[in-house]
Amino acid sequence: GRSALMLATCSGNLELVRWLISRGASPNRRDRFGGCALGDALANKQTEIMSFLKKNGAGRWWVVARRPWGRSGDGGRVCAGC
């Protein structure tokens, strides 16, 4: 499922993202669809969070995946790889 870090990233809560990372949350954890916090940051245009995650060990490899529920305006395509 979705981690607290992924949810904080999607909502743009940089303070919570920082706190979760400081408490040991993995920026590379994937959900059941292969998504990760860095992919969520990219999909939601959270540039500050993307930079923070990269500085704190988030992966660099990207793949595009389809999520069954999609997101408005993107045809269900989101960046899901770390």
Coordinates of N, CA and C in Angstrom, one line a residue:
G1 N 0.8 -1.2 0.0 CA 0.0 0.0 0.0 C 0.9 1.3 0.0
R2 N 0.2 2.3 0.1 CA 0.8 3.7 0.1 C 1.4 3.9 1.5
S3 N 2.6 4.5 1.5 CA 3.3 4.8 2.8 C 2.9 6.2 3.2
A4 N 3.2 6.5 4.5 CA 3.0 7.9 5.0 C 3.8 8.9 4.2
L5 N 5.0 8.5 3.8 CA 5.9 9.3 3.0 C 5.3 9.7 1.6
M6 N 4.7 8.7 1.0 CA 4.0 8.9 -0.3 C 2.9 9.8 -0.1
L7 N 2.1 9.6 0.9 CA 0.9 10.5 1.1 C 1.3 11.9 1.4
A8 N 2.4 12.1 2.3 CA 2.9 13.4 2.6 C 3.4 14.1 1.3
T9 N 4.1 13.3 0.5 CA 4.6 13.9 -0.8 C 3.5 14.3 -1.7
C10 N 2.4 13.5 -1.8 CA 1.3 13.9 -2.7 C 0.6 15.1 -2.2
S11 N 0.6 15.3 -0.9 CA -0.1 16.5 -0.4 C 0.8 17.7 -0.3
G12 N 2.1 17.6 -0.7 CA 3.0 18.7 -0.7 C 3.5 19.1 0.7
N13 N 3.4 18.2 1.6 CA 3.8 18.6 3.0 C 5.3 18.3 3.2
L14 N 6.1 19.3 2.9 CA 7.6 19.1 2.9 C 8.0 18.9 4.4
E15 N 7.4 19.6 5.3 CA 7.8 19.5 6.7 C 7.6 18.0 7.2
L16 N 6.5 17.4 6.8 CA 6.2 16.0 7.2 C 7.2 15.1 6.5
V17 N 7.4 15.4 5.2 CA 8.4 14.6 4.4 C 9.7 14.6 5.1
R18 N 10.2 15.7 5.5 CA 11.5 15.8 6.3 C 11.5 15.0 7.6
W19 N 10.4 15.2 8.3 CA 10.3 14.4 9.6 C 10.3 12.9 9.4
L20 N 9.5 12.5 8.4 CA 9.4 11.0 8.1 C 10.8 10.5 7.7
I21 N 11.5 11.2 6.8 CA 12.9 10.8 6.4 C 13.8 10.7 7.6
S22 N 13.7 11.8 8.5 CA 14.6 11.8 9.7 C 14.3 10.7 10.6
R23 N 13.1 10.1 10.5 CA 12.7 9.0 11.4 C 12.9 7.6 10.7
G24 N 13.5 7.6 9.5 CA 13.9 6.4 8.9 C 13.0 5.9 7.7
A25 N 12.0 6.7 7.3 CA 11.2 6.3 6.2 C 12.1 6.2 4.9
S26 N 11.8 5.1 4.2 CA 12.6 4.9 3.0 C 12.0 5.6 1.8
P27 N 12.8 6.5 1.1 CA 12.3 7.2 0.0 C 12.2 6.3 -1.3
N28 N 12.7 5.1 -1.2 CA 12.6 4.1 -2.3 C 11.6 3.0 -2.2
R29 N 10.8 3.1 -1.1 CA 9.7 2.1 -0.9 C 8.7 2.2 -2.1
R30 N 8.3 1.1 -2.6 CA 7.3 1.1 -3.7 C 5.9 0.6 -3.2
D31 N 4.9 1.2 -3.8 CA 3.6 0.6 -3.5 C 3.3 -0.6 -4.4
R32 N 2.1 -1.1 -4.4 CA 1.8 -2.3 -5.1 C 1.8 -2.1 -6.7
F33 N 1.8 -0.9 -7.1 CA 1.8 -0.6 -8.5 C 3.2 -0.1 -9.0
G34 N 4.2 -0.2 -8.1 CA 5.5 0.2 -8.4 C 5.8 1.7 -8.2
G35 N 4.9 2.4 -7.7 CA 5.1 3.9 -7.4 C 5.9 4.1 -6.2
C36 N 6.5 5.3 -6.1 CA 7.3 5.7 -5.0 C 7.2 7.2 -4.7
A37 N 7.7 7.6 -3.6 CA 7.6 9.0 -3.2 C 8.1 10.0 -4.3
L38 N 9.3 9.6 -4.9 CA 9.9 10.5 -5.9 C 9.0 10.6 -7.1
G39 N 8.4 9.5 -7.5 CA 7.4 9.5 -8.6 C 6.2 10.4 -8.3
D40 N 5.7 10.3 -7.0 CA 4.6 11.1 -6.6 C 4.9 12.6 -6.6
A41 N 6.2 12.9 -6.2 CA 6.6 14.3 -6.2 C 6.6 14.8 -7.6
L42 N 7.1 14.0 -8.6 CA 7.1 14.4 -10.0 C 5.7 14.6 -10.5
A43 N 4.9 13.6 -10.3 CA 3.5 13.7 -10.8 C 2.7 14.8 -10.3
N44 N 3.0 15.3 -9.1 CA 2.3 16.4 -8.4 C 3.1 17.7 -8.4
K45 N 4.2 17.7 -9.2 CA 5.0 18.9 -9.4 C 5.4 19.5 -8.1
Q46 N 5.9 18.6 -7.2 CA 6.4 19.0 -5.9 C 7.9 19.1 -6.0
T47 N 8.4 20.2 -6.6 CA 9.9 20.3 -6.9 C 10.8 20.4 -5.7
E48 N 10.3 21.0 -4.6 CA 11.1 21.1 -3.4 C 11.2 19.7 -2.8
I49 N 10.1 19.0 -2.8 CA 10.1 17.6 -2.2 C 11.0 16.7 -3.1
M50 N 10.9 16.9 -4.4 CA 11.8 16.0 -5.3 C 13.2 16.3 -5.0
S51 N 13.6 17.5 -4.8 CA 15.1 17.8 -4.5 C 15.4 17.2 -3.2
F52 N 14.6 17.3 -2.2 CA 14.9 16.8 -0.9 C 15.0 15.3 -0.9
L53 N 14.1 14.6 -1.6 CA 14.1 13.2 -1.7 C 15.4 12.7 -2.4
K54 N 15.8 13.4 -3.4 CA 17.0 13.0 -4.2 C 18.2 13.1 -3.3
K55 N 18.3 14.2 -2.5 CA 19.4 14.4 -1.6 C 19.4 13.4 -0.5
N56 N 18.3 12.7 -0.2 CA 18.2 11.8 0.9 C 18.0 10.4 0.4
G57 N 18.6 10.1 -0.8 CA 18.7 8.7 -1.2 C 17.6 8.2 -2.2
A58 N 16.7 9.0 -2.6 CA 15.7 8.5 -3.6 C 16.4 8.1 -4.9
G59 N 16.0 7.0 -5.5 CA 16.6 6.5 -6.8 C 16.5 7.5 -7.9
R60 N 17.2 7.1 -9.0 CA 17.3 8.0 -10.2 C 16.6 7.4 -11.4
W61 N 16.2 6.1 -11.3 CA 15.7 5.5 -12.5 C 14.2 5.6 -12.6
W62 N 13.7 6.0 -13.8 CA 12.2 6.3 -14.0 C 11.6 5.4 -15.0
V63 N 10.4 4.9 -14.7 CA 9.6 4.2 -15.6 C 8.2 4.8 -15.6
V64 N 7.5 4.7 -16.7 CA 6.1 5.2 -16.7 C 5.2 4.0 -16.6
A65 N 4.3 4.1 -15.7 CA 3.3 3.0 -15.4 C 1.9 3.5 -15.5
R66 N 1.0 2.6 -15.6 CA -0.4 3.0 -15.6 C -1.0 2.6 -14.3
R67 N -1.7 3.5 -13.7 CA -2.4 3.2 -12.4 C -3.9 3.0 -12.8
P68 N -4.5 2.1 -12.2 CA -5.9 1.8 -12.6 C -6.9 2.9 -12.4
W69 N -6.6 3.8 -11.4 CA -7.6 4.8 -11.2 C -7.2 6.1 -11.9
G70 N -6.0 6.2 -12.4 CA -5.6 7.4 -13.2 C -5.7 8.7 -12.4
R71 N -5.3 9.8 -13.0 CA -5.4 11.1 -12.4 C -6.0 12.0 -13.4
S72 N -6.8 12.9 -13.0 CA -7.4 13.8 -13.9 C -6.4 14.5 -14.9
G73 N -6.7 14.4 -16.2 CA -5.9 15.1 -17.1 C -4.6 14.4 -17.6
D74 N -4.3 13.3 -17.0 CA -3.1 12.6 -17.4 C -3.3 11.2 -18.1
G75 N -4.6 10.9 -18.2 CA -4.9 9.6 -18.8 C -4.4 8.4 -18.0
G76 N -4.2 8.6 -16.7 CA -3.8 7.5 -15.8 C -2.3 7.3 -15.8
R77 N -1.5 8.1 -16.6 CA -0.1 7.8 -16.7 C 0.6 8.7 -15.6
V78 N 1.4 8.1 -14.8 CA 2.2 8.8 -13.8 C 3.6 8.2 -13.8
C79 N 4.5 9.0 -13.3 CA 5.8 8.5 -13.1 C 5.8 7.6 -11.9
A80 N 6.2 6.4 -12.0 CA 6.0 5.4 -10.9 C 7.3 4.8 -10.5
G81 N 8.4 5.1 -11.1 CA 9.6 4.4 -10.7 C 10.6 5.3 -10.0
C82 N 11.4 4.6 -9.2 CA 12.5 5.4 -8.5 C 13.8 4.9 -8.9

